[in-house]
Amino acid sequence: MPTVAALYHFARLPDPAARQAPLLDLCRVQGLCGTLLLAPEGINGTIAGPRNGILTVLDHLRAWPGFAALTWKESPADTPPFARMKVRLKREIVTMGQPDVDPVAAVGRYVAPADWNALIEAPDVAVIDTRNDYEVQIGTFRGAVDPGTKSFRDFPAWWAANAHRFQGKRIAMFCTGGIRCEKSTNYLLSQGVPEVHHLQGGILKYLEEIPEQDSTWQGDCFVFDQRVSLTHGLAPGRHGLCHACRRPLSPEDRRHPEYEEGACCHRCADEYTEADRARFRERQRQVDRLS
């Protein structure tokens, strides 16, 4: 069974382009697939393959100046969750579009999964889900606020329009693996919010460590690979993917009259042209032919 490692680390990376080719070569030699993003602010991504190969790559990354504290989250996969290995250069490893945000300088208070339930159930705490709307739809923490954002870039505007709702509240934030909260907590601190917390290791670490009977998590957690969603114990969730719009689909969604495998789901039925649909159907025909 392949091991999947999700990782990120914020640190100064003066010349990401010089790191790109050697890192890609090492990952390929170790038999890994996935995507790693490099930017002047650090690294982000998910890789999968033999565990020894993953550890070799992680040792390589931790040897970079400023990256010794890099950590990762492991989970198993029944089949390889990625088709190939990519190392890409980006302006940001998670795009918020706020040039003054600097997680290296300051972030909110980390909260271990074991302490998360007590925090978010406190009456003076507002819990905010920083993920995109389609991720929130399939699962979130009980009582969490859904900003309804289409992308992380939308979060600052949402906060500006809604900050008044949270006056006098402590803020607790969470995301899939923790990376968005590094930026969102720094942003809220810069906006004068006095007390900001975030779930250490994100939802994935919580689902790994907290037994289902003690959990305040409801539903599945969307992940950006072919597993689509995970649940308690990091077991596979019940969702598939619409290969047209890339949104997660429950078994009930796949029985919807507007669902067509590879070409359409009820959420994107009005979002594409007929030419797009024809292209999606041809792609699905190619997939069926190879399977």
C-alpha positions as semicolon CSV with decimal commas, in nm:
position;residue;x (nm);y (nm);z (nm)
1;M;0,000;0,000;0,000
2;P;0,138;0,343;-0,086
3;T;0,207;0,589;0,194
4;V;0,074;0,941;0,143
5;A;0,258;1,232;0,307
6;A;0,104;1,579;0,321
7;L;0,353;1,849;0,414
8;Y;0,415;2,221;0,428
9;H;0,668;2,451;0,585
10;F;0,702;2,827;0,587
11;A;1,065;2,943;0,571
12;R;1,269;3,178;0,356
13;L;1,358;3,007;0,028
14;P;1,569;3,260;-0,164
15;D;1,603;3,070;-0,495
16;P;1,319;2,818;-0,542
17;A;1,407;2,760;-0,908
18;A;1,748;2,623;-0,811
19;R;1,578;2,361;-0,592
20;Q;1,318;2,251;-0,846
21;A;1,504;2,009;-1,076
22;P;1,711;1,832;-0,806
23;L;1,400;1,780;-0,595
24;L;1,202;1,644;-0,889
25;D;1,484;1,406;-0,981
26;L;1,509;1,277;-0,623
27;C;1,134;1,216;-0,599
28;R;1,132;1,024;-0,926
29;V;1,433;0,812;-0,825
30;Q;1,248;0,724;-0,504
31;G;0,939;0,616;-0,699
32;L;0,715;0,894;-0,570
33;C;0,420;1,070;-0,730
34;G;0,235;1,383;-0,630
35;T;0,284;1,758;-0,640
36;L;0,518;1,987;-0,448
37;L;0,498;2,365;-0,468
38;L;0,803;2,584;-0,409
39;A;0,786;2,958;-0,344
40;P;0,999;3,219;-0,170
41;E;0,787;3,157;0,142
42;G;0,846;2,779;0,160
43;I;0,708;2,444;0,040
44;N;0,367;2,279;0,025
45;G;0,233;1,959;-0,126
46;T;0,153;1,590;-0,107
47;I;0,364;1,297;-0,220
48;A;0,288;0,926;-0,228
49;G;0,480;0,604;-0,277
50;P;0,712;0,375;-0,080
51;R;0,754;0,499;0,276
52;N;1,132;0,470;0,262
53;G;1,132;0,691;-0,045
54;I;0,917;0,949;0,129
55;L;1,151;0,953;0,429
56;T;1,449;1,003;0,197
57;V;1,283;1,306;0,037
58;L;1,182;1,447;0,377
59;D;1,539;1,413;0,502
60;H;1,653;1,603;0,192
61;L;1,404;1,883;0,257
62;R;1,489;1,913;0,626
63;A;1,853;1,965;0,529
64;W;1,763;2,293;0,356
65;P;1,849;2,601;0,567
66;G;1,547;2,690;0,780
67;F;1,359;2,365;0,709
68;A;1,483;2,144;0,993
69;A;1,144;2,170;1,170
70;L;0,943;2,052;0,867
71;T;0,677;1,799;0,965
72;W;0,428;1,592;0,769
73;K;0,110;1,388;0,808
74;E;0,098;1,029;0,687
75;S;-0,200;0,827;0,572
76;P;-0,239;0,504;0,373
77;A;-0,391;0,463;0,027
78;D;-0,526;0,146;-0,134
79;T;-0,396;0,254;-0,476
80;P;-0,154;0,526;-0,593
81;P;-0,344;0,856;-0,549
82;F;-0,144;1,048;-0,812
83;A;-0,050;0,971;-1,171
84;R;0,288;1,146;-1,188
85;M;0,538;1,360;-0,999
86;K;0,545;1,740;-1,034
87;V;0,747;2,013;-0,866
88;R;0,610;2,357;-0,948
89;L;0,724;2,713;-0,881
90;K;0,465;2,952;-0,736
91;R;0,448;3,301;-0,591
92;E;0,281;3,158;-0,279
93;I;0,258;2,802;-0,152
94;V;-0,102;2,876;-0,058
95;T;-0,250;3,173;-0,239
96;M;-0,407;3,444;-0,025
97;G;-0,298;3,744;-0,232
98;Q;-0,198;3,951;0,073
99;P;0,168;4,053;0,034
100;D;0,201;4,171;0,396
101;V;0,093;3,838;0,545
102;D;0,397;3,663;0,693
103;P;0,348;3,335;0,886
104;V;0,721;3,325;0,961
105;A;0,678;3,640;1,173
106;A;0,370;3,542;1,376
107;V;0,075;3,302;1,378
108;G;-0,211;3,221;1,610
109;R;-0,190;2,989;1,909
110;Y;-0,164;2,623;1,813
111;V;-0,425;2,395;1,969
112;A;-0,354;2,022;1,985
113;P;-0,634;1,792;1,861
114;A;-0,682;1,663;2,216
115;D;-0,765;2,017;2,334
116;W;-0,970;2,128;2,034
117;N;-1,316;2,015;2,148
118;A;-1,295;2,204;2,475
119;L;-1,188;2,522;2,297
120;I;-1,454;2,528;2,028
121;E;-1,733;2,445;2,271
122;A;-1,651;2,747;2,490
123;P;-1,929;3,010;2,466
124;D;-1,688;3,297;2,394
125;V;-1,523;3,121;2,096
126;A;-1,624;3,161;1,730
127;V;-1,507;2,873;1,509
128;I;-1,429;2,957;1,145
129;D;-1,371;2,707;0,863
130;T;-1,114;2,861;0,626
131;R;-1,165;2,613;0,341
132;N;-1,355;2,656;0,015
133;D;-1,732;2,615;0,004
134;Y;-1,729;2,278;-0,176
135;E;-1,497;2,136;0,092
136;V;-1,718;2,259;0,375
137;Q;-2,028;2,107;0,212
138;I;-1,913;1,749;0,274
139;G;-1,793;1,793;0,631
140;T;-1,700;2,041;0,904
141;F;-1,688;2,080;1,281
142;R;-2,014;2,114;1,467
143;G;-2,109;2,480;1,499
144;A;-1,840;2,612;1,265
145;V;-1,896;2,926;1,057
146;D;-1,877;2,868;0,681
147;P;-1,755;3,184;0,502
148;G;-1,883;3,043;0,171
149;T;-1,564;3,140;-0,011
150;K;-1,486;3,008;-0,358
151;S;-1,110;3,044;-0,300
152;F;-0,874;3,141;-0,021
153;R;-0,822;3,477;-0,191
154;D;-1,180;3,562;-0,093
155;F;-1,118;3,527;0,279
156;P;-0,983;3,880;0,353
157;A;-1,286;4,040;0,185
158;W;-1,520;3,809;0,376
159;W;-1,352;3,900;0,703
160;A;-1,375;4,274;0,627
161;A;-1,749;4,238;0,569
162;N;-1,812;4,016;0,873
163;A;-1,560;4,114;1,139
164;H;-1,832;4,296;1,334
165;R;-2,006;3,962;1,397
166;F;-1,713;3,842;1,608
167;Q;-1,651;4,139;1,836
168;G;-1,556;4,022;2,184
169;K;-1,500;3,664;2,067
170;R;-1,192;3,450;2,069
171;I;-1,138;3,308;1,720
172;A;-1,060;2,942;1,647
173;M;-0,975;2,851;1,287
174;F;-0,912;2,525;1,106
175;C;-0,835;2,385;0,762
176;T;-0,739;2,050;0,607
177;G;-0,374;2,024;0,708
178;G;-0,303;2,354;0,882
179;I;-0,141;2,559;0,607
180;R;-0,423;2,805;0,540
181;C;-0,448;2,883;0,910
182;E;-0,083;2,983;0,918
183;K;-0,180;3,271;0,691
184;S;-0,535;3,338;0,808
185;T;-0,431;3,365;1,174
186;N;-0,144;3,599;1,084
187;Y;-0,392;3,806;0,884
188;L;-0,642;3,832;1,172
189;L;-0,365;3,930;1,412
190;S;-0,268;4,207;1,169
191;Q;-0,632;4,320;1,172
192;G;-0,623;4,367;1,547
193;V;-0,794;4,048;1,662
194;P;-0,642;3,994;2,007
195;E;-0,677;3,617;2,047
196;V;-0,661;3,376;1,754
197;H;-0,621;2,997;1,776
198;H;-0,583;2,727;1,511
199;L;-0,600;2,349;1,504
200;Q;-0,247;2,209;1,497
201;G;-0,208;1,964;1,210
202;G;-0,551;2,054;1,076
203;I;-0,852;1,830;1,029
204;L;-0,639;1,537;0,917
205;K;-0,446;1,527;1,244
206;Y;-0,771;1,556;1,440
207;L;-0,930;1,266;1,247
208;E;-0,616;1,061;1,300
209;E;-0,595;1,115;1,676
210;I;-0,950;1,166;1,807
211;P;-1,176;0,858;1,833
212;E;-1,502;0,890;1,645
213;Q;-1,708;0,860;1,963
214;D;-1,533;1,169;2,104
215;S;-1,532;1,368;1,782
216;T;-1,712;1,692;1,701
217;W;-1,634;1,645;1,331
218;Q;-1,936;1,579;1,109
219;G;-1,907;1,425;0,762
220;D;-1,597;1,364;0,548
221;C;-1,283;1,569;0,489
222;F;-1,206;1,659;0,128
223;V;-0,849;1,586;0,015
224;F;-0,683;1,695;-0,307
225;D;-0,596;1,355;-0,451
226;Q;-0,775;1,055;-0,600
227;R;-0,902;0,940;-0,260
228;V;-1,129;1,251;-0,263
229;S;-1,232;1,228;0,104
230;L;-1,124;1,077;0,434
231;T;-1,305;1,018;0,760
232;H;-1,220;0,917;1,117
233;G;-0,900;0,718;1,148
234;L;-0,809;0,855;0,802
235;A;-1,021;0,580;0,647
236;P;-1,147;0,640;0,292
237;G;-1,462;0,852;0,278
238;R;-1,770;0,798;0,066
239;H;-1,711;1,064;-0,198
240;G;-1,608;1,050;-0,559
241;L;-1,521;1,340;-0,787
242;C;-1,695;1,514;-1,072
243;H;-1,427;1,512;-1,340
244;A;-1,582;1,815;-1,507
245;C;-1,590;2,067;-1,219
246;R;-1,368;1,877;-0,969
247;R;-1,625;1,901;-0,689
248;P;-1,676;1,608;-0,448
249;L;-1,983;1,391;-0,502
250;S;-2,162;1,170;-0,253
251;P;-2,321;0,840;-0,363
252;E;-2,655;1,027;-0,363
253;D;-2,509;1,297;-0,588
254;R;-2,398;1,032;-0,837
255;R;-2,758;0,908;-0,859
256;H;-2,887;1,256;-0,948
257;P;-3,057;1,274;-1,291
258;E;-2,811;1,541;-1,409
259;Y;-2,503;1,333;-1,325
260;E;-2,307;1,195;-1,621
261;E;-1,981;1,024;-1,540
262;G;-1,684;1,230;-1,649
263;A;-1,897;1,503;-1,804
264;C;-2,140;1,663;-1,560
265;C;-2,292;1,676;-1,213
266;H;-2,593;1,864;-1,082
267;R;-2,370;2,142;-0,947
268;C;-2,201;2,218;-1,279
269;A;-2,490;2,138;-1,514
270;D;-2,513;2,504;-1,624
271;E;-2,145;2,597;-1,600
272;Y;-2,000;2,466;-1,927
273;T;-2,067;2,494;-2,299
274;E;-2,168;2,203;-2,519
275;A;-1,817;2,210;-2,666
276;D;-1,680;2,163;-2,316
277;R;-1,919;1,874;-2,255
278;A;-1,811;1,708;-2,578
279;R;-1,449;1,737;-2,469
280;F;-1,528;1,592;-2,126
281;R;-1,717;1,299;-2,282
282;E;-1,427;1,222;-2,516
283;R;-1,187;1,226;-2,221
284;Q;-1,415;0,983;-2,036
285;R;-1,428;0,756;-2,340
286;Q;-1,047;0,745;-2,338
287;V;-1,045;0,660;-1,967
288;D;-1,301;0,383;-2,019
289;R;-1,100;0,242;-2,306
290;L;-0,786;0,217;-2,092
291;S;-0,957;0,075;-1,784
